[in-house]
XYZ file of C-alpha atoms in Angstrom:
564
model
C 29.131 -6.495 10.190
C 32.059 -7.883 9.669
C 33.339 -7.340 5.182
C 36.218 -10.293 3.879
C 36.152 -11.018 0.580
C 33.751 -13.364 -1.338
C 35.119 -16.700 -2.956
C 33.037 -16.023 -6.636
C 32.794 -18.952 -7.969
C 30.471 -20.793 -5.373
C 31.960 -23.836 -5.978
C 32.720 -25.583 -2.526
C 30.663 -27.966 -0.087
C 27.614 -25.936 0.675
C 28.732 -23.218 -1.244
C 25.283 -22.770 -3.948
C 26.303 -18.964 -6.181
C 22.806 -16.412 -8.125
C 22.643 -13.151 -9.409
C 20.227 -12.709 -6.944
C 19.299 -13.257 -3.031
C 16.256 -12.205 -1.637
C 15.318 -12.694 1.820
C 11.924 -12.641 2.756
C 9.143 -14.867 1.176
C 6.242 -12.540 1.880
C 3.998 -10.939 -0.805
C 7.417 -7.668 -1.979
C 9.724 -10.862 -2.229
C 7.943 -13.534 -3.593
C 6.908 -11.708 -6.751
C 9.784 -10.213 -6.751
C 11.970 -13.603 -7.145
C 8.792 -15.010 -9.556
C 9.827 -11.917 -11.547
C 13.070 -11.830 -11.988
C 13.769 -15.980 -12.478
C 11.445 -15.116 -15.400
C 14.103 -12.090 -16.723
C 16.694 -15.481 -16.749
C 18.278 -14.326 -13.385
C 19.748 -17.278 -10.962
C 17.761 -16.308 -8.505
C 17.540 -17.946 -4.364
C 14.586 -16.871 -2.437
C 14.636 -17.339 1.235
C 12.163 -17.522 4.288
C 12.703 -18.198 7.688
C 8.856 -19.068 8.732
C 8.214 -23.165 7.252
C 5.222 -21.831 5.884
C 3.314 -18.268 5.124
C 2.942 -16.052 8.140
C -0.770 -13.797 9.505
C 0.577 -11.076 7.365
C -1.692 -7.676 7.309
C -1.358 -5.265 4.520
C -4.461 -6.886 2.514
C -6.262 -3.791 1.347
C -5.840 -4.304 -2.839
C -6.433 -0.338 -4.197
C -6.991 0.378 -7.659
C -3.502 1.803 -7.640
C -1.858 -1.053 -6.997
C -4.365 -3.219 -9.187
C -2.503 -0.752 -11.897
C 0.976 -1.149 -11.012
C -0.033 -5.436 -10.714
C -1.435 -5.756 -14.074
C 1.333 -3.588 -15.341
C 4.261 -5.869 -13.958
C 2.482 -8.499 -14.569
C 2.645 -7.324 -18.555
C 6.456 -5.981 -18.239
C 7.251 -8.869 -16.856
C 5.775 -11.332 -18.246
C 4.412 -12.337 -15.230
C 0.764 -13.174 -15.554
C 0.207 -14.734 -11.753
C 0.467 -11.281 -11.675
C -2.282 -10.235 -13.416
C -4.406 -12.123 -10.849
C -4.007 -10.934 -7.923
C -5.611 -7.109 -9.664
C -9.305 -8.691 -9.497
C -11.241 -10.464 -6.600
C -12.563 -12.595 -10.119
C -8.752 -13.435 -10.525
C -7.544 -14.020 -6.582
C -11.147 -16.449 -6.555
C -10.098 -17.886 -10.128
C -6.252 -18.435 -9.827
C -5.434 -18.228 -5.740
C -7.565 -18.434 -3.410
C -11.373 -18.316 -2.082
C -10.380 -17.227 0.708
C -10.029 -13.628 0.014
C -12.781 -10.642 -0.114
C -13.694 -8.224 -3.210
C -12.861 -4.228 -2.326
C -15.775 -1.969 -3.741
C -14.436 1.071 -1.811
C -13.008 2.779 0.752
C -15.288 4.096 3.136
C -14.559 6.269 5.880
C -17.331 6.543 9.109
C -16.453 9.361 12.227
C -17.246 8.928 15.798
C -16.662 11.002 18.581
C -16.344 9.232 21.791
C -19.282 8.638 24.206
C -22.420 9.530 21.743
C -23.499 8.606 18.666
C -22.745 8.966 15.164
C -23.890 11.815 13.059
C -24.937 11.137 10.049
C -23.239 12.766 7.658
C -20.233 12.884 9.009
C -19.299 10.019 6.403
C -17.106 9.756 3.662
C -16.684 7.113 0.808
C -14.185 6.175 -2.130
C -16.494 4.058 -4.821
C -14.291 2.801 -7.137
C -15.375 3.227 -10.873
C -17.317 0.871 -12.147
C -15.730 0.505 -15.416
C -13.412 -2.039 -13.869
C -13.804 -5.249 -11.731
C -13.195 -4.791 -7.991
C -9.925 -5.538 -6.975
C -9.613 -8.086 -3.400
C -9.307 -8.043 -0.562
C -5.897 -10.342 0.478
C -6.029 -13.603 2.401
C -2.433 -12.200 2.953
C -1.543 -16.228 3.631
C -3.072 -18.273 0.771
C -1.536 -14.751 -1.580
C 1.616 -15.117 0.085
C 2.029 -18.926 -0.523
C 0.573 -18.331 -3.980
C 3.243 -16.442 -4.721
C 5.893 -18.235 -3.238
C 5.179 -21.575 -5.476
C 5.015 -19.001 -8.639
C 8.671 -17.690 -8.033
C 10.064 -21.261 -6.986
C 8.181 -22.449 -11.048
C 9.951 -19.741 -12.530
C 12.791 -21.377 -11.641
C 13.637 -19.226 -7.788
C 15.564 -21.427 -6.063
C 13.327 -21.324 -3.004
C 14.280 -22.295 1.040
C 12.206 -22.599 4.044
C 12.805 -23.117 7.914
C 15.966 -23.405 8.953
C 17.728 -23.273 5.203
C 16.170 -20.224 4.315
C 17.445 -18.187 7.646
C 19.840 -15.773 7.565
C 22.071 -16.510 10.980
C 24.864 -14.190 8.817
C 25.395 -11.909 5.620
C 29.302 -10.638 4.212
C 29.281 -8.218 1.579
C 33.057 -8.172 -0.776
C 32.004 -4.139 -2.648
C 33.869 -5.421 -5.834
C 32.746 -9.142 -6.204
C 29.325 -9.853 -4.460
C 27.334 -10.909 -1.594
C 28.127 -14.236 0.928
C 25.444 -15.677 2.810
C 25.170 -18.224 5.467
C 22.024 -19.325 6.339
C 20.861 -21.739 9.685
C 21.696 -25.256 8.080
C 24.986 -24.161 7.972
C 25.254 -23.402 3.713
C 26.323 -20.670 2.112
C 25.309 -18.647 -0.507
C 27.064 -16.183 -2.272
C 25.454 -13.906 -4.727
C 26.047 -10.741 -6.722
C 23.728 -8.893 -5.676
C 21.638 -9.308 -2.417
C 17.588 -7.882 -2.011
C 16.289 -7.316 1.485
C 12.239 -7.487 1.814
C 11.861 -9.441 5.769
C 9.887 -6.570 6.694
C 10.806 -5.022 9.986
C 13.317 -7.969 11.094
C 15.314 -7.547 8.225
C 19.071 -8.864 8.768
C 20.435 -6.847 6.179
C 19.485 -3.314 7.896
C 20.967 -5.649 11.142
C 24.007 -6.705 10.655
C 24.813 -2.835 9.008
C 23.534 -1.076 11.675
C 20.672 -0.005 9.334
C 18.279 1.531 11.422
C 18.160 4.640 12.293
C 17.445 4.970 16.573
C 14.445 8.089 15.848
C 12.784 7.248 12.933
C 11.905 10.114 11.080
C 8.767 9.985 11.260
C 6.349 13.013 12.090
C 3.881 10.587 12.879
C 3.479 8.454 15.822
C 1.463 5.212 15.793
C 0.906 2.211 17.342
C -1.680 -0.277 16.743
C -3.879 -4.286 17.476
C -4.545 -6.519 14.999
C -6.117 -9.848 14.261
C -8.448 -12.129 12.234
C -12.469 -12.142 13.777
C -15.005 -14.112 13.155
C -18.902 -13.461 13.091
C -17.849 -9.074 12.475
C -21.405 -7.827 11.829
C -21.072 -6.075 8.553
C -21.887 -2.003 9.711
C -24.378 -1.772 7.131
C -27.041 -4.359 9.821
C -26.036 -1.603 12.381
C -28.687 0.773 13.258
C -26.168 3.430 12.371
C -24.813 2.136 9.702
C -28.543 1.495 7.750
C -29.254 4.714 6.728
C -26.405 6.328 5.330
C -27.057 6.750 2.121
C -23.637 5.950 0.699
C -23.417 5.125 -2.887
C -21.909 0.807 -1.933
C -22.756 -0.813 0.940
C -19.832 -0.473 3.625
C -18.883 -3.809 4.103
C -18.320 -4.412 0.773
C -14.714 -2.636 0.983
C -12.351 -1.003 3.171
C -13.928 0.542 6.714
C -12.155 3.010 8.347
C -13.415 3.809 12.072
C -11.730 7.114 12.517
C -12.138 9.721 16.338
C -9.481 12.147 17.495
C -6.816 9.792 18.968
C -6.443 6.895 15.689
C -8.813 4.766 13.504
C -10.373 1.127 13.381
C -10.011 -0.796 9.892
C -12.653 -4.023 9.467
C -11.511 -5.686 6.119
C -13.525 -8.965 4.969
C -13.239 -12.016 3.447
C -16.631 -13.096 3.388
C -18.531 -10.543 1.797
C -19.059 -11.874 -1.668
C -20.777 -15.195 -2.602
C -17.601 -16.426 -4.268
C -15.355 -16.073 -0.676
C -15.594 -19.144 1.061
C -13.766 -17.523 4.330
C -16.010 -16.308 7.422
C -13.330 -13.864 7.974
C -12.660 -10.150 8.903
C -9.407 -8.828 9.304
C -9.839 -5.700 12.322
C -7.253 -3.756 14.356
C -6.698 -0.525 16.506
C -4.332 2.112 15.401
C -3.178 5.224 17.877
C -1.490 7.545 18.729
C 0.839 6.089 22.252
C 1.001 10.000 22.711
C -2.907 9.837 23.687
C -3.222 5.987 23.954
C -0.525 4.451 25.861
C -0.404 1.100 26.290
C -1.562 -0.059 29.829
C 0.911 -2.601 31.532
C -0.421 -5.608 31.720
C -3.487 -5.203 30.163
C -4.645 -7.627 26.897
C -5.336 -6.432 23.645
C -8.887 -7.807 24.024
C -8.869 -6.387 26.897
C -7.743 -2.853 24.870
C -10.274 -3.516 22.263
C -13.421 -4.264 24.786
C -12.965 -0.190 27.063
C -12.094 1.423 23.015
C -16.103 -0.320 22.399
C -16.927 1.054 25.356
C -16.254 4.419 24.070
C -18.153 4.159 20.901
C -21.536 2.665 20.731
C -22.222 2.394 17.355
C -19.041 0.814 16.392
C -19.201 -1.434 19.132
C -22.286 -2.551 17.495
C -20.430 -3.859 14.768
C -18.561 -6.279 16.842
C -21.607 -7.503 19.666
C -21.129 -11.701 18.265
C -16.773 -11.282 16.982
C -14.548 -13.551 18.505
C -10.873 -13.943 17.596
C -9.386 -16.378 14.865
C -6.309 -16.680 15.852
C -4.129 -14.366 19.107
C -4.408 -10.788 18.383
C -1.015 -8.703 18.026
C 0.002 -5.979 19.742
C 3.008 -3.575 18.528
C 5.052 -0.711 19.114
C 5.515 2.366 17.788
C 4.704 1.480 14.352
C 7.544 4.156 12.534
C 10.440 2.817 11.436
C 13.157 4.253 9.454
C 17.062 2.946 7.443
C 19.463 5.758 7.222
C 20.155 4.036 3.392
C 18.362 1.684 1.489
C 20.859 1.120 -1.066
C 24.282 0.984 -1.001
C 27.127 -1.781 -2.276
C 25.664 -5.065 -3.610
C 22.127 -4.650 -1.560
C 19.388 -3.072 -1.662
C 16.516 -2.564 1.860
C 12.573 -3.435 0.002
C 9.567 -2.316 1.249
C 9.039 -2.816 4.168
C 13.013 -3.179 4.892
C 13.308 -0.360 3.640
C 10.791 1.756 6.281
C 7.801 1.876 7.968
C 4.702 4.448 8.498
C 1.099 3.538 9.354
C -1.434 1.105 7.746
C -3.402 3.906 6.922
C -5.590 4.346 3.359
C -3.427 0.755 2.316
C -0.662 1.882 0.698
C 1.718 -0.585 1.409
C 0.829 -3.126 -1.276
C 1.118 -0.046 -3.969
C 4.283 1.463 -2.749
C 5.299 -2.198 -2.922
C 4.464 -3.124 -6.497
C 6.150 0.332 -7.059
C 9.533 -0.566 -5.954
C 9.943 -4.110 -7.530
C 8.322 -2.226 -10.477
C 11.668 -0.448 -10.709
C 13.987 -2.605 -9.277
C 13.832 -5.531 -11.358
C 14.161 -3.936 -14.511
C 17.739 -2.515 -12.571
C 18.665 -6.109 -11.474
C 18.175 -8.049 -14.594
C 20.432 -5.795 -16.547
C 22.466 -5.218 -14.535
C 22.698 -9.895 -14.475
C 23.240 -9.439 -18.223
C 25.441 -6.684 -18.274
C 26.791 -7.271 -14.864
C 27.164 -3.650 -13.247
C 26.239 -4.147 -10.098
C 27.337 -0.280 -8.952
C 25.545 1.457 -6.869
C 24.749 4.024 -8.696
C 23.057 1.759 -11.206
C 19.796 1.564 -8.054
C 19.889 5.530 -7.413
C 16.426 5.580 -7.872
C 15.326 2.640 -6.070
C 16.037 4.506 -2.540
C 15.166 7.991 -4.548
C 11.648 5.988 -4.944
C 11.303 4.533 -1.216
C 12.189 7.686 0.836
C 9.753 9.831 -1.371
C 7.492 6.770 0.050
C 7.967 7.537 3.408
C 8.063 11.308 3.731
C 4.975 11.372 1.516
C 3.179 9.172 3.772
C 3.915 10.260 6.723
C 2.829 13.698 6.053
C -0.477 12.597 5.220
C -0.686 9.752 8.297
C 0.093 13.181 10.567
C -1.559 15.150 8.768
C -4.755 12.923 9.432
C -4.100 12.086 12.806
C -4.232 15.686 13.061
C -7.688 15.925 11.118
C -9.245 13.183 13.423
C -9.924 15.547 16.053
C -12.742 17.643 13.648
C -14.228 16.547 10.714
C -14.372 18.901 8.151
C -10.414 18.970 8.130
C -10.690 15.274 8.157
C -13.022 15.587 4.717
C -10.612 18.415 3.326
C -6.981 16.261 3.978
C -9.430 12.477 2.674
C -9.384 14.870 -0.615
C -5.341 14.810 -0.583
C -5.007 10.868 -0.928
C -8.287 9.938 -2.531
C -5.892 13.071 -5.475
C -3.686 11.716 -5.247
C -4.328 7.762 -5.954
C -7.228 8.353 -8.667
C -4.330 10.641 -10.606
C -1.183 7.703 -9.738
C -3.599 4.586 -11.404
C -4.596 6.777 -14.541
C -1.020 7.371 -14.907
C 0.154 3.571 -14.741
C -2.984 2.483 -16.763
C -1.903 5.237 -19.197
C 1.738 3.961 -19.239
C 0.085 0.318 -18.842
C -1.986 1.161 -22.264
C 0.737 2.726 -24.340
C 2.769 0.109 -23.815
C 0.303 -2.233 -25.195
C 0.342 -0.759 -28.564
C 4.434 0.217 -28.434
C 6.107 -2.708 -27.028
C 8.979 -0.444 -26.304
C 10.049 -0.332 -22.350
C 11.001 2.979 -22.512
C 7.548 4.211 -22.399
C 7.470 2.129 -19.249
C 10.634 3.798 -17.905
C 9.360 7.079 -18.570
C 6.833 7.358 -15.352
C 10.649 6.972 -13.034
C 11.456 11.247 -12.809
C 13.952 11.997 -10.220
C 12.418 15.396 -10.023
C 9.569 13.572 -7.440
C 9.836 10.090 -7.716
C 6.865 7.876 -7.694
C 4.518 11.029 -8.253
C 2.698 10.746 -11.184
C 2.432 14.266 -12.171
C 5.790 15.225 -12.512
C 5.902 18.436 -13.701
C 3.022 19.478 -12.228
C 4.282 22.169 -9.204
C -0.155 22.566 -7.779
C 0.085 18.587 -7.230
C 2.850 17.940 -5.836
C 3.065 20.457 -3.719
C -0.866 19.767 -2.414
C 1.031 17.188 -0.291
C 3.103 19.922 1.951
C 0.713 22.626 1.843
C -1.873 19.720 3.631
C 0.923 18.794 6.052
C 2.119 22.173 7.239
C -1.668 23.519 8.049
C -1.684 21.296 10.208
C 0.758 21.010 11.644
C -0.428 24.904 12.433
C -3.655 23.522 13.577
C -1.721 20.804 15.873
C 0.428 24.312 17.306
C -2.995 25.999 17.667
C -1.626 29.151 15.575
C -4.704 27.539 13.115
C -8.120 26.277 13.049
C -9.086 23.292 11.925
C -11.593 25.076 9.628
C -9.398 27.675 8.295
C -6.921 25.037 7.530
C -9.485 22.570 5.714
C -10.538 26.166 3.810
C -7.580 26.737 2.248
C -7.208 22.715 1.401
C -10.434 22.561 -0.180
C -9.576 26.023 -2.654
C -6.000 24.571 -3.208
C -7.686 21.613 -4.402
C -10.859 23.600 -6.711
C -8.033 25.203 -7.856
C -6.588 22.311 -9.646
C -6.218 22.809 -13.196
C -5.675 18.358 -13.413
C -8.152 17.559 -12.008
C -12.212 17.584 -13.918
C -14.515 20.111 -11.815
C -17.192 16.664 -12.493
C -15.466 14.641 -9.978
C -16.597 17.434 -6.890
C -12.755 17.350 -4.635
C -12.993 20.816 -4.481
C -17.084 20.448 -3.198
C -16.619 19.216 0.831
C -20.218 18.400 0.550
C -19.479 16.196 -2.123
C -18.910 13.384 0.220
C -18.801 10.762 -2.410
C -16.344 10.152 -4.752
C -18.351 7.957 -7.029
C -17.483 8.080 -11.046
C -21.584 7.723 -11.926
C -21.451 7.774 -16.152
C -22.301 10.928 -15.499
C -20.249 12.485 -13.918
C -17.551 10.461 -16.390
C -19.605 12.119 -19.481
C -18.560 15.036 -18.146
C -15.687 14.704 -17.393
C -14.327 12.684 -20.366
C -16.099 16.598 -21.926
C -13.727 18.571 -19.805
C -10.643 16.119 -21.194
C -11.193 17.281 -24.785
C -11.786 21.096 -24.080
C -10.640 22.850 -21.233
C -7.685 20.156 -19.506
C -4.002 21.003 -20.175
C -1.856 18.896 -22.703
C -0.160 17.084 -20.612
C -3.115 15.965 -18.216
C -5.519 15.370 -21.625
C -3.396 12.610 -23.009
C -2.792 11.241 -19.405
C -6.378 11.342 -19.155
C -7.394 10.089 -22.418
C -4.376 7.303 -22.546
C -5.797 5.955 -18.920
C -10.133 6.056 -20.183
C -9.253 4.350 -24.029
C -6.842 1.472 -21.624
C -9.482 1.295 -19.257
C -12.546 0.670 -21.403
C -10.134 -1.879 -23.631
C -9.324 -3.453 -20.254
C -13.458 -3.807 -19.430
C -13.510 -5.255 -22.984
C -10.885 -7.704 -21.996
C -12.844 -8.818 -19.077
C -16.286 -9.703 -20.741
C -14.356 -11.690 -23.381
C -13.286 -13.542 -19.942
C -9.551 -14.946 -19.985
C -6.664 -14.994 -21.907
């Protein structure tokens, strides 16, 4: 990259000046641009595609839904709140989305029938409406329109293509676009994903990704996918919610298959289903000259109980096949720039953490950019937490994805590793709901700034050494399993014992019991958990859970009254 002075006036021919240029008009970029423009920041949004593209990252887990609601209320962008529930999306965004009532996991062994006891399901609490499966083409187009409506200058096609970039640390950024224009700004945020032009121009990509995890993927949208509940293997599992009512993971030694239906609700107007096969390339190397469809068919031939779900399925668009999914960057925040979301790095779509990570980043970054536009302080230290947060996101998900792929060789171990994810996503949602409820009562932004903790960025319990050691412990135990120095049974026992001893989890939730394979907050469990909160919970955990439960009940009443 050539670094040369940037003329700050921005008054020349073809030159336009902004406070912030956001590169990438997908979910994260468009939402950030909308929030900034709503906050009075002169914002340009650049998207090289003329219209929204096919994108995965479609499951809005409850933690992500909680973050979207927080962003909507903190920054005065109610359109973000529509993304929190299927009802909101169907009403305000698109009839092409599905409902997400839970996360299902069905374990398979190659060449064998599926064992009915080897299943797990995490069911969303009934106190809040189900979040959506997002048909990203419609949702991303909606968010781009929202950004434009709030005053962001949206440029697409050649006018939104970054042809070159210059940074002057003392003054700002010049972006040259494909139509010959030059845009100047005080700051640039790159949310363009793997193809990040800022990472390319500055040489920020690490040649060897820092991820321990390895995976590749092939995916598409299909029609004619049979609900797994209607297949011979899926009819009699006895799980709390239908598999087709949420995101389904078929897991097996060496990888996993996702099934994300958009056609699982009477109000949905879609016949599509997102399908993706993610594999460890060291176990399943890509075959030169083999098409993704042929590779998918070869996979189905090994797993007959999965294949029955796809007897009548056909791709609705061409398959996408990737090389290794993992990439990382040596620096995420620097003088006058930030890599955000998947521009910073990527691990694996497992557990649908991508949208939540993007929302966490938007929430933390937007406040700093709005403040900088008001006081003129664009110095790198102001944005250091955003780098720390995204580093922590990457490391935690790498730990979890790596441990899960090791655990895929043994259902008992996977059953244990799954608790690590469940604990983190449930506590994360509760921490955000607690903060949102407190913000609603006080209107004090300091309440939300309290979510940021430099010791454990993004952690729902930054003061709990036990909680913050759970992920690294799970990774370390699975590394020993992979090395052959510990049995899967022993590793699973250690994880379950650690979860049982956690003083931040109500025992009634059953997360420490390997026989309790359904995380389902029934009314009876909620009553017992509330009693534990009143009598036995540590003070900080009790305050968090009481605040979150009260907030969720108020949200339920608000939902019953209908949209404001």
